[in-house]
Amino acid sequence: MSHTSDLTAFKAALGDIRFHDGQKHLEARSRDYFWYSPILNDQLKDKIGDLLVIPQSVDEVMQVASLIAKHKLPLTLRGGGTGNYGQCVPMEGGVIMDLTRLDKVLEITPGHVRVQAGARISRLDDAAHETGQELLMYPSTRQMATIGGFLAGGSGGIGSLRHGMLRDPGNVSYVKVITVEEDPQVIELHGDEIQKVQHAFGTNGIMVELGLALTPRTDWIHTAALFDGYDHALNFATQAQKDGMDCYLLTAVERRFAPYYTKFGDLFPADRDAIFAMVAPDEMDRFTAQAEAQGGRVSFAMTKDQIRAEGLQPAYECGWNHTTLQALKVDPGWTYLQVAYPRPFDVDLVMRQMARHGDDMFWHHEMARQDGDIQIFALPLVRYRGKDDMYRLIAELEETDGCTIFDPHVVTIEDGGMKEIDTSQIDFKKRADPYGLMNPGKTRGWTKDMARRDDQHQHGETA
């Protein structure tokens, strides 16, 4: 799609705001981890933006928002670019706005942090640590992901075992959003209103600031327990969760993943199934005893500093979607699925699935909480044999096994199944992105006829 004349005028009006239009910059900032999915890779690999803008302040974000509305250019927001569904990919070209310079930790108080949306999660969590606190949760891409990107594209992660999912009440206290119109407004969302922008893929307002709950810091022990049988590993992890063992992470990874965890060597051998965990120091004795009661043994137990000194990965890089990343580095023939299990969780169902799918699926499970209850997820590797086979598999897992699949092979919010786009979502987009310029192509709930026309607005009408 050509925006040449509008872009020329847009660039001329940017003044001192930083921008790049070189091919290398544009290619690098037009991609995320969509290549986890061969289906998305075919769809998105050639998509590229026309201009990269890097505002240094909220004032500059508002200037860009105003110019975007004036020149009617597509706008795609970007943080660390660690999403998996093409959230950062400009489907219709236009302007990419990199928000990573909005990276200030504004205020840390007991139980709460105020932060700009472009702050890297690792830096934010480290700042909380200095006050004796920590984040409730973060993705396995903690080192690179931004906190705004996590809210806009994520749903949970490391810490969700202890604190639930991002959407659960109290985890996020407020979000400050800039509207995309010639006179941009600042909207502050609180409580359940936050769901209007959470997991909305940056389609309805420019998130510039948010508030998050903090919890007292724990110097988690990064550890692994090894079992002779994946059912034993799962039984151990589910029992530990039922018993309320204080863990920040409990990740079950079956033995066929061992060759992809190259740094661990004999600490994760190919003849044992593993539970990678982050365990409170005063729970390590109980963790060890319960593992041994299930016929397992603790392979290692180290602080984060010790893990780094040994050249190993922290436990949070051994679970969630880092399992997929580690496998794809070695064997690009894999892709993955995101599976939620019916409650209560049935270990025997997993064993039937493993037997049924053999070497076409390698299994990995996450202990988590959702709406206050135990919820088990899986992110299995799937041997890619074409789109038709993938959707036959999805249908089988849902219809035969009663699982819910959050489809990672689609670019739109609705089709992924993690979030439904309801009237309040679209009503908020009409308010925050009235011309429908933000991340076009990422929500089916918005249709072009919903966009405000300037002649309407001038006569005091709003869509």
GROMACS .gro file of C-alpha atoms in nm:
model
  463
    1MET     CA    1   0.000   0.000   0.000
    2SER     CA    2   0.147   0.337  -0.102
    3HIS     CA    3   0.152   0.627   0.142
    4THR     CA    4   0.431   0.819  -0.033
    5SER     CA    5   0.284   1.169  -0.049
    6ASP     CA    6   0.139   1.152   0.303
    7LEU     CA    7   0.469   1.017   0.439
    8THR     CA    8   0.664   1.301   0.281
    9ALA     CA    9   0.443   1.557   0.452
   10PHE     CA   10   0.448   1.356   0.777
   11LYS     CA   11   0.831   1.346   0.781
   12ALA     CA   12   0.855   1.716   0.709
   13ALA     CA   13   0.632   1.788   1.008
   14LEU     CA   14   0.825   1.568   1.256
   15GLY     CA   15   1.079   1.839   1.331
   16ASP     CA   16   1.332   1.712   1.586
   17ILE     CA   17   1.156   1.379   1.650
   18ARG     CA   18   1.389   1.094   1.559
   19PHE     CA   19   1.301   0.878   1.261
   20HIS     CA   20   1.464   0.628   1.024
   21ASP     CA   21   1.362   0.526   0.675
   22GLY     CA   22   1.656   0.302   0.582
   23GLN     CA   23   1.576  -0.052   0.472
   24LYS     CA   24   1.775  -0.219   0.752
   25HIS     CA   25   1.604  -0.022   1.027
   26LEU     CA   26   1.262  -0.087   0.876
   27GLU     CA   27   1.318  -0.460   0.828
   28ALA     CA   28   1.446  -0.503   1.184
   29ARG     CA   29   1.152  -0.318   1.337
   30SER     CA   30   0.884  -0.476   1.118
   31ARG     CA   31   0.930  -0.825   1.263
   32ASP     CA   32   0.867  -1.010   1.586
   33TYR     CA   33   0.874  -1.382   1.668
   34PHE     CA   34   0.590  -1.470   1.428
   35TRP     CA   35   0.831  -1.713   1.260
   36TYR     CA   36   0.752  -1.961   1.541
   37SER     CA   37   0.453  -2.033   1.316
   38PRO     CA   38   0.516  -2.141   0.954
   39ILE     CA   39   0.160  -2.028   0.879
   40LEU     CA   40   0.225  -1.675   1.006
   41ASN     CA   41   0.570  -1.672   0.851
   42ASP     CA   42   0.422  -1.722   0.505
   43GLN     CA   43   0.167  -1.449   0.572
   44LEU     CA   44   0.392  -1.187   0.733
   45LYS     CA   45   0.753  -1.234   0.623
   46ASP     CA   46   0.732  -0.970   0.347
   47LYS     CA   47   0.537  -0.707   0.544
   48ILE     CA   48   0.739  -0.394   0.614
   49GLY     CA   49   0.678  -0.043   0.742
   50ASP     CA   50   0.760   0.276   0.554
   51LEU     CA   51   0.898   0.484   0.840
   52LEU     CA   52   1.031   0.419   1.191
   53VAL     CA   53   0.968   0.690   1.451
   54ILE     CA   54   1.136   0.685   1.794
   55PRO     CA   55   0.980   0.941   2.030
   56GLN     CA   56   1.183   1.035   2.337
   57SER     CA   57   0.895   1.159   2.555
   58VAL     CA   58   0.519   1.149   2.602
   59ASP     CA   59   0.501   1.495   2.442
   60GLU     CA   60   0.668   1.358   2.130
   61VAL     CA   61   0.427   1.061   2.129
   62MET     CA   62   0.139   1.308   2.130
   63GLN     CA   63   0.295   1.501   1.841
   64VAL     CA   64   0.330   1.178   1.641
   65ALA     CA   65  -0.028   1.075   1.724
   66SER     CA   66  -0.154   1.412   1.601
   67LEU     CA   67   0.039   1.387   1.275
   68ILE     CA   68  -0.074   1.027   1.220
   69ALA     CA   69  -0.436   1.140   1.248
   70LYS     CA   70  -0.379   1.442   1.025
   71HIS     CA   71  -0.216   1.240   0.746
   72LYS     CA   72  -0.427   0.923   0.798
   73LEU     CA   73  -0.129   0.688   0.807
   74PRO     CA   74  -0.136   0.333   0.947
   75LEU     CA   75   0.040   0.315   1.285
   76THR     CA   76   0.201   0.008   1.441
   77LEU     CA   77   0.339   0.023   1.795
   78ARG     CA   78   0.651  -0.162   1.902
   79GLY     CA   79   0.832  -0.244   2.225
   80GLY     CA   80   1.089  -0.521   2.253
   81GLY     CA   81   0.941  -0.711   1.957
   82THR     CA   82   0.922  -1.043   2.145
   83GLY     CA   83   0.558  -1.123   2.065
   84ASN     CA   84   0.473  -1.437   1.868
   85TYR     CA   85   0.162  -1.342   1.672
   86GLY     CA   86   0.279  -1.060   1.449
   87GLN     CA   87   0.150  -0.790   1.686
   88CYS     CA   88   0.440  -0.563   1.579
   89VAL     CA   89   0.412  -0.634   1.207
   90PRO     CA   90   0.279  -0.343   0.995
   91MET     CA   91   0.019  -0.521   0.782
   92GLU     CA   92  -0.044  -0.213   0.569
   93GLY     CA   93   0.294  -0.041   0.590
   94GLY     CA   94   0.288   0.311   0.726
   95VAL     CA   95   0.457   0.425   1.047
   96ILE     CA   96   0.617   0.206   1.311
   97MET     CA   97   0.647   0.381   1.647
   98ASP     CA   98   0.918   0.236   1.874
   99LEU     CA   99   0.830   0.319   2.235
  100THR     CA  100   1.145   0.184   2.402
  101ARG     CA  101   1.270   0.534   2.489
  102LEU     CA  102   0.970   0.579   2.718
  103ASP     CA  103   1.157   0.373   2.973
  104LYS     CA  104   1.138   0.560   3.304
  105VAL     CA  105   1.045   0.389   3.629
  106LEU     CA  106   0.845   0.681   3.766
  107GLU     CA  107   0.775   0.579   4.124
  108ILE     CA  108   0.807   0.273   4.346
  109THR     CA  109   0.605   0.265   4.666
  110PRO     CA  110   0.516  -0.026   4.897
  111GLY     CA  111   0.320  -0.273   4.685
  112HIS     CA  112   0.310  -0.064   4.368
  113VAL     CA  113   0.514   0.074   4.077
  114ARG     CA  114   0.435   0.344   3.822
  115VAL     CA  115   0.630   0.299   3.500
  116GLN     CA  116   0.642   0.415   3.139
  117ALA     CA  117   0.527   0.156   2.888
  118GLY     CA  118   0.860   0.123   2.704
  119ALA     CA  119   1.062   0.010   3.008
  120ARG     CA  120   1.228  -0.328   2.970
  121ILE     CA  121   1.082  -0.575   3.218
  122SER     CA  122   1.426  -0.684   3.339
  123ARG     CA  123   1.517  -0.327   3.429
  124LEU     CA  124   1.180  -0.266   3.593
  125ASP     CA  125   1.202  -0.584   3.802
  126ASP     CA  126   1.561  -0.502   3.900
  127ALA     CA  127   1.448  -0.156   4.015
  128ALA     CA  128   1.175  -0.318   4.226
  129HIS     CA  129   1.435  -0.555   4.373
  130GLU     CA  130   1.634  -0.258   4.500
  131THR     CA  131   1.335  -0.166   4.718
  132GLY     CA  132   1.289  -0.524   4.846
  133GLN     CA  133   1.002  -0.597   4.606
  134GLU     CA  134   0.942  -0.775   4.275
  135LEU     CA  135   0.694  -0.800   3.989
  136LEU     CA  136   0.404  -1.041   4.019
  137MET     CA  137   0.479  -1.196   3.680
  138TYR     CA  138   0.671  -1.157   3.356
  139PRO     CA  139   0.721  -1.344   3.027
  140SER     CA  140   1.014  -1.579   2.966
  141THR     CA  141   1.148  -1.299   2.741
  142ARG     CA  142   1.207  -1.088   3.057
  143GLN     CA  143   1.543  -0.963   2.930
  144MET     CA  144   1.407  -0.798   2.613
  145ALA     CA  145   1.031  -0.750   2.647
  146THR     CA  146   0.882  -0.415   2.750
  147ILE     CA  147   0.613  -0.388   3.013
  148GLY     CA  148   0.368  -0.216   2.773
  149GLY     CA  149   0.422  -0.489   2.516
  150PHE     CA  150   0.357  -0.754   2.780
  151LEU     CA  151   0.026  -0.593   2.873
  152ALA     CA  152  -0.075  -0.538   2.509
  153GLY     CA  153   0.016  -0.887   2.386
  154GLY     CA  154   0.061  -1.118   2.683
  155SER     CA  155  -0.168  -1.295   2.924
  156GLY     CA  156   0.057  -1.443   3.191
  157GLY     CA  157   0.387  -1.616   3.242
  158ILE     CA  158   0.647  -1.674   3.510
  159GLY     CA  159   0.476  -1.585   3.837
  160SER     CA  160   0.127  -1.683   3.715
  161LEU     CA  161   0.155  -1.992   3.934
  162ARG     CA  162   0.160  -1.761   4.236
  163HIS     CA  163  -0.030  -1.451   4.122
  164GLY     CA  164  -0.268  -1.556   3.844
  165MET     CA  165  -0.297  -1.405   3.498
  166LEU     CA  166  -0.241  -1.042   3.400
  167ARG     CA  167  -0.615  -0.989   3.362
  168ASP     CA  168  -0.693  -1.103   3.718
  169PRO     CA  169  -0.811  -0.818   3.943
  170GLY     CA  170  -0.546  -0.614   4.121
  171ASN     CA  171  -0.247  -0.712   3.908
  172VAL     CA  172  -0.260  -0.393   3.698
  173SER     CA  173  -0.388  -0.077   3.871
  174TYR     CA  174  -0.416   0.172   3.585
  175VAL     CA  175  -0.313   0.237   3.225
  176LYS     CA  176  -0.259   0.576   3.063
  177VAL     CA  177  -0.345   0.587   2.693
  178ILE     CA  178  -0.294   0.854   2.424
  179THR     CA  179  -0.563   0.882   2.157
  180VAL     CA  180  -0.481   0.902   1.785
  181GLU     CA  181  -0.651   1.221   1.670
  182GLU     CA  182  -0.534   1.567   1.569
  183ASP     CA  183  -0.586   1.690   1.924
  184PRO     CA  184  -0.473   1.379   2.119
  185GLN     CA  185  -0.630   1.315   2.456
  186VAL     CA  186  -0.494   1.133   2.761
  187ILE     CA  187  -0.729   0.863   2.892
  188GLU     CA  188  -0.665   0.685   3.220
  189LEU     CA  189  -0.820   0.342   3.267
  190HIS     CA  190  -0.873   0.178   3.607
  191GLY     CA  191  -1.009  -0.151   3.736
  192ASP     CA  192  -1.197  -0.361   3.484
  193GLU     CA  193  -1.164  -0.083   3.223
  194ILE     CA  194  -0.802  -0.196   3.175
  195GLN     CA  195  -0.935  -0.500   2.985
  196LYS     CA  196  -1.010  -0.263   2.697
  197VAL     CA  197  -0.637  -0.243   2.616
  198GLN     CA  198  -0.502  -0.562   2.776
  199HIS     CA  199  -0.419  -0.821   2.508
  200ALA     CA  200  -0.556  -0.588   2.241
  201PHE     CA  201  -0.237  -0.600   2.028
  202GLY     CA  202  -0.199  -0.221   2.025
  203THR     CA  203  -0.514  -0.168   1.821
  204ASN     CA  204  -0.689   0.090   2.041
  205GLY     CA  205  -0.473   0.364   2.190
  206ILE     CA  206  -0.107   0.431   2.258
  207MET     CA  207  -0.019   0.298   2.602
  208VAL     CA  208   0.241   0.529   2.761
  209GLU     CA  209   0.222   0.456   3.135
  210LEU     CA  210   0.086   0.194   3.371
  211GLY     CA  211   0.072   0.094   3.734
  212LEU     CA  212   0.148  -0.255   3.858
  213ALA     CA  213   0.119  -0.433   4.188
  214LEU     CA  214   0.443  -0.547   4.353
  215THR     CA  215   0.504  -0.820   4.608
  216PRO     CA  216   0.786  -0.858   4.863
  217ARG     CA  217   1.104  -0.986   4.700
  218THR     CA  218   1.204  -1.351   4.736
  219ASP     CA  219   1.552  -1.472   4.645
  220TRP     CA  220   1.414  -1.765   4.449
  221ILE     CA  221   1.614  -2.085   4.420
  222HIS     CA  222   1.643  -2.192   4.055
  223THR     CA  223   1.620  -2.568   4.056
  224ALA     CA  224   1.527  -2.881   3.863
  225ALA     CA  225   1.392  -3.216   3.978
  226LEU     CA  226   1.430  -3.520   3.754
  227PHE     CA  227   1.181  -3.808   3.726
  228ASP     CA  228   1.166  -4.143   3.546
  229GLY     CA  229   0.830  -4.086   3.381
  230TYR     CA  230   0.649  -3.771   3.272
  231ASP     CA  231   0.344  -3.875   3.473
  232HIS     CA  232   0.560  -3.875   3.789
  233ALA     CA  233   0.685  -3.525   3.703
  234LEU     CA  234   0.330  -3.397   3.648
  235ASN     CA  235   0.200  -3.565   3.964
  236PHE     CA  236   0.477  -3.400   4.164
  237ALA     CA  237   0.411  -3.054   4.016
  238THR     CA  238   0.034  -3.069   4.054
  239GLN     CA  239   0.062  -3.194   4.413
  240ALA     CA  240   0.311  -2.920   4.500
  241GLN     CA  241   0.064  -2.667   4.363
  242LYS     CA  242  -0.231  -2.819   4.553
  243ASP     CA  243  -0.022  -2.818   4.872
  244GLY     CA  244   0.047  -2.447   4.831
  245MET     CA  245   0.423  -2.484   4.803
  246ASP     CA  246   0.566  -2.135   4.758
  247CYS     CA  247   0.700  -2.137   4.403
  248TYR     CA  248   0.721  -1.866   4.140
  249LEU     CA  249   0.750  -2.122   3.859
  250LEU     CA  250   0.674  -2.492   3.812
  251THR     CA  251   0.741  -2.610   3.457
  252ALA     CA  252   0.717  -2.973   3.345
  253VAL     CA  253   0.941  -3.054   3.046
  254GLU     CA  254   0.952  -3.407   2.909
  255ARG     CA  255   1.281  -3.581   2.837
  256ARG     CA  256   1.270  -3.545   2.458
  257PHE     CA  257   1.343  -3.173   2.509
  258ALA     CA  258   1.678  -3.253   2.673
  259PRO     CA  259   1.886  -3.224   2.352
  260TYR     CA  260   1.754  -2.868   2.309
  261TYR     CA  261   1.864  -2.765   2.661
  262THR     CA  262   2.226  -2.785   2.555
  263LYS     CA  263   2.377  -2.586   2.842
  264PHE     CA  264   2.248  -2.825   3.109
  265GLY     CA  265   2.420  -3.148   3.003
  266ASP     CA  266   2.386  -3.411   3.276
  267LEU     CA  267   2.170  -3.174   3.483
  268PHE     CA  268   1.887  -3.256   3.236
  269PRO     CA  269   1.977  -3.591   3.078
  270ALA     CA  270   1.785  -3.748   2.791
  271ASP     CA  271   1.658  -4.036   3.009
  272ARG     CA  272   1.471  -3.822   3.263
  273ASP     CA  273   1.175  -3.583   3.264
  274ALA     CA  274   1.225  -3.251   3.440
  275ILE     CA  275   1.046  -3.003   3.658
  276PHE     CA  276   1.218  -2.665   3.635
  277ALA     CA  277   1.118  -2.443   3.924
  278MET     CA  278   1.178  -2.124   4.117
  279VAL     CA  279   1.130  -2.218   4.481
  280ALA     CA  280   1.130  -2.006   4.797
  281PRO     CA  281   1.447  -2.082   5.000
  282ASP     CA  282   1.251  -2.204   5.303
  283GLU     CA  283   1.059  -2.447   5.080
  284MET     CA  284   1.361  -2.624   4.928
  285ASP     CA  285   1.364  -2.901   5.189
  286ARG     CA  286   0.996  -2.974   5.124
  287PHE     CA  287   1.051  -2.953   4.745
  288THR     CA  288   1.338  -3.204   4.771
  289ALA     CA  289   1.149  -3.442   4.999
  290GLN     CA  290   0.836  -3.445   4.782
  291ALA     CA  291   1.042  -3.499   4.466
  292GLU     CA  292   1.212  -3.797   4.629
  293ALA     CA  293   0.875  -3.931   4.743
  294GLN     CA  294   0.775  -3.941   4.372
  295GLY     CA  295   1.097  -4.129   4.290
  296GLY     CA  296   1.275  -3.813   4.168
  297ARG     CA  297   1.588  -3.629   4.264
  298VAL     CA  298   1.694  -3.267   4.264
  299SER     CA  299   1.947  -3.209   3.986
  300PHE     CA  300   2.064  -2.863   4.092
  301ALA     CA  301   1.956  -2.580   4.319
  302MET     CA  302   2.118  -2.238   4.284
  303THR     CA  303   2.050  -1.871   4.333
  304LYS     CA  304   2.019  -1.661   4.020
  305ASP     CA  305   2.374  -1.529   4.068
  306GLN     CA  306   2.505  -1.885   4.097
  307ILE     CA  307   2.312  -1.991   3.786
  308ARG     CA  308   2.468  -1.707   3.587
  309ALA     CA  309   2.816  -1.784   3.724
  310GLU     CA  310   2.779  -2.146   3.608
  311GLY     CA  311   2.685  -2.030   3.257
  312LEU     CA  312   2.336  -2.181   3.286
  313GLN     CA  313   2.000  -2.031   3.203
  314PRO     CA  314   1.774  -1.913   3.485
  315ALA     CA  315   1.470  -2.133   3.537
  316TYR     CA  316   1.241  -1.872   3.380
  317GLU     CA  317   1.418  -1.930   3.046
  318CYS     CA  318   1.341  -2.303   3.070
  319GLY     CA  319   0.964  -2.268   3.056
  320TRP     CA  320   0.672  -2.102   2.884
  321ASN     CA  321   0.759  -2.013   2.524
  322HIS     CA  322   1.135  -2.032   2.575
  323THR     CA  323   1.087  -2.408   2.535
  324THR     CA  324   0.973  -2.343   2.178
  325LEU     CA  325   1.261  -2.104   2.112
  326GLN     CA  326   1.522  -2.351   2.237
  327ALA     CA  327   1.382  -2.628   2.017
  328LEU     CA  328   1.359  -2.410   1.704
  329LYS     CA  329   1.723  -2.307   1.740
  330VAL     CA  330   1.816  -2.673   1.692
  331ASP     CA  331   1.535  -2.803   1.470
  332PRO     CA  332   1.330  -2.554   1.262
  333GLY     CA  333   1.081  -2.828   1.169
  334TRP     CA  334   0.885  -2.763   1.487
  335THR     CA  335   0.608  -2.521   1.563
  336TYR     CA  336   0.383  -2.513   1.871
  337LEU     CA  337   0.037  -2.483   2.021
  338GLN     CA  338  -0.103  -2.318   2.333
  339VAL     CA  339  -0.335  -2.549   2.524
  340ALA     CA  340  -0.551  -2.493   2.832
  341TYR     CA  341  -0.663  -2.811   3.010
  342PRO     CA  342  -1.008  -2.874   3.153
  343ARG     CA  343  -1.036  -2.849   3.531
  344PRO     CA  344  -0.962  -3.053   3.732
  345PHE     CA  345  -0.640  -3.146   3.555
  346ASP     CA  346  -0.608  -3.514   3.457
  347VAL     CA  347  -0.252  -3.647   3.423
  348ASP     CA  348  -0.386  -3.959   3.250
  349LEU     CA  349  -0.522  -3.739   2.968
  350VAL     CA  350  -0.170  -3.610   2.904
  351MET     CA  351  -0.032  -3.963   2.894
  352ARG     CA  352  -0.299  -4.064   2.641
  353GLN     CA  353  -0.208  -3.760   2.430
  354MET     CA  354   0.160  -3.850   2.443
  355ALA     CA  355   0.086  -4.207   2.332
  356ARG     CA  356  -0.152  -4.093   2.059
  357HIS     CA  357   0.077  -3.837   1.896
  358GLY     CA  358   0.416  -4.003   1.946
  359ASP     CA  359   0.708  -3.818   1.792
  360ASP     CA  360   0.480  -3.561   1.626
  361MET     CA  361   0.438  -3.378   1.960
  362PHE     CA  362   0.678  -3.313   2.247
  363TRP     CA  363   0.506  -3.203   2.567
  364HIS     CA  364   0.566  -2.926   2.819
  365HIS     CA  365   0.322  -2.807   3.087
  366GLU     CA  366   0.289  -2.498   3.304
  367MET     CA  367   0.130  -2.474   3.646
  368ALA     CA  368  -0.067  -2.149   3.677
  369ARG     CA  369  -0.372  -1.988   3.835
  370GLN     CA  370  -0.664  -1.819   3.665
  371ASP     CA  371  -0.960  -1.653   3.835
  372GLY     CA  372  -0.822  -1.778   4.166
  373ASP     CA  373  -0.822  -2.147   4.063
  374ILE     CA  374  -0.550  -2.388   3.949
  375GLN     CA  375  -0.519  -2.387   3.569
  376ILE     CA  376  -0.273  -2.606   3.378
  377PHE     CA  377  -0.146  -2.499   3.035
  378ALA     CA  378   0.070  -2.678   2.780
  379LEU     CA  379   0.291  -2.539   2.504
  380PRO     CA  380   0.374  -2.857   2.313
  381LEU     CA  381   0.607  -2.870   2.017
  382VAL     CA  382   0.421  -2.982   1.705
  383ARG     CA  383   0.594  -3.130   1.400
  384TYR     CA  384   0.470  -2.907   1.119
  385ARG     CA  385   0.303  -3.100   0.838
  386GLY     CA  386   0.098  -2.824   0.680
  387LYS     CA  387  -0.191  -2.599   0.773
  388ASP     CA  388  -0.464  -2.860   0.719
  389ASP     CA  389  -0.294  -3.106   0.953
  390MET     CA  390  -0.251  -2.832   1.215
  391TYR     CA  391  -0.622  -2.754   1.218
  392ARG     CA  392  -0.716  -3.124   1.227
  393LEU     CA  393  -0.496  -3.151   1.536
  394ILE     CA  394  -0.654  -2.845   1.697
  395ALA     CA  395  -1.002  -2.988   1.637
  396GLU     CA  396  -0.899  -3.321   1.788
  397LEU     CA  397  -0.752  -3.166   2.102
  398GLU     CA  398  -1.066  -2.960   2.153
  399GLU     CA  399  -1.334  -3.211   2.054
  400THR     CA  400  -1.178  -3.536   2.180
  401ASP     CA  401  -0.983  -3.411   2.482
  402GLY     CA  402  -1.192  -3.112   2.594
  403CYS     CA  403  -0.894  -2.877   2.583
  404THR     CA  404  -0.910  -2.514   2.479
  405ILE     CA  405  -0.662  -2.407   2.211
  406PHE     CA  406  -0.532  -2.051   2.196
  407ASP     CA  407  -0.430  -2.053   1.832
  408PRO     CA  408  -0.080  -1.904   1.779
  409HIS     CA  409  -0.104  -1.934   1.400
  410VAL     CA  410  -0.335  -1.636   1.344
  411VAL     CA  411  -0.270  -1.263   1.343
  412THR     CA  412  -0.608  -1.136   1.469
  413ILE     CA  413  -0.702  -1.106   1.835
  414GLU     CA  414  -1.035  -1.286   1.799
  415ASP     CA  415  -0.905  -1.589   1.611
  416GLY     CA  416  -0.639  -1.660   1.873
  417GLY     CA  417  -0.915  -1.735   2.122
  418MET     CA  418  -0.742  -1.571   2.420
  419LYS     CA  419  -0.975  -1.273   2.415
  420GLU     CA  420  -1.314  -1.194   2.271
  421ILE     CA  421  -1.362  -0.853   2.110
  422ASP     CA  422  -1.686  -0.721   2.250
  423THR     CA  423  -1.881  -0.398   2.213
  424SER     CA  424  -1.687  -0.219   2.488
  425GLN     CA  425  -1.359  -0.298   2.310
  426ILE     CA  426  -1.477  -0.150   1.981
  427ASP     CA  427  -1.644   0.143   2.154
  428PHE     CA  428  -1.311   0.223   2.317
  429LYS     CA  429  -1.133   0.198   1.981
  430LYS     CA  430  -1.384   0.450   1.839
  431ARG     CA  431  -1.277   0.682   2.118
  432ALA     CA  432  -0.901   0.618   2.123
  433ASP     CA  433  -0.842   0.545   1.753
  434PRO     CA  434  -1.141   0.703   1.581
  435TYR     CA  435  -0.994   0.681   1.228
  436GLY     CA  436  -0.904   0.312   1.264
  437LEU     CA  437  -0.534   0.373   1.197
  438MET     CA  438  -0.379   0.158   1.470
  439ASN     CA  439  -0.240  -0.182   1.377
  440PRO     CA  440  -0.487  -0.239   1.093
  441GLY     CA  441  -0.563  -0.602   1.017
  442LYS     CA  442  -0.523  -0.724   1.377
  443THR     CA  443  -0.889  -0.720   1.482
  444ARG     CA  444  -1.191  -0.836   1.283
  445GLY     CA  445  -1.419  -0.651   1.523
  446TRP     CA  446  -1.334  -0.321   1.356
  447THR     CA  447  -1.461  -0.252   1.006
  448LYS     CA  448  -1.366   0.045   0.790
  449ASP     CA  449  -1.717   0.189   0.797
  450MET     CA  450  -1.672   0.250   1.173
  451ALA     CA  451  -1.399   0.509   1.112
  452ARG     CA  452  -1.479   0.872   1.188
  453ARG     CA  453  -1.506   1.097   0.883
  454ASP     CA  454  -1.370   1.448   0.919
  455ASP     CA  455  -1.693   1.598   0.787
  456GLN     CA  456  -1.882   1.416   1.066
  457HIS     CA  457  -1.644   1.539   1.332
  458GLN     CA  458  -1.661   1.896   1.214
  459HIS     CA  459  -2.039   1.891   1.262
  460GLY     CA  460  -2.006   1.762   1.617
  461GLU     CA  461  -2.090   1.402   1.532
  462THR     CA  462  -1.892   1.105   1.655
  463ALA     CA  463  -1.899   0.753   1.525
   0.00000   0.00000   0.00000
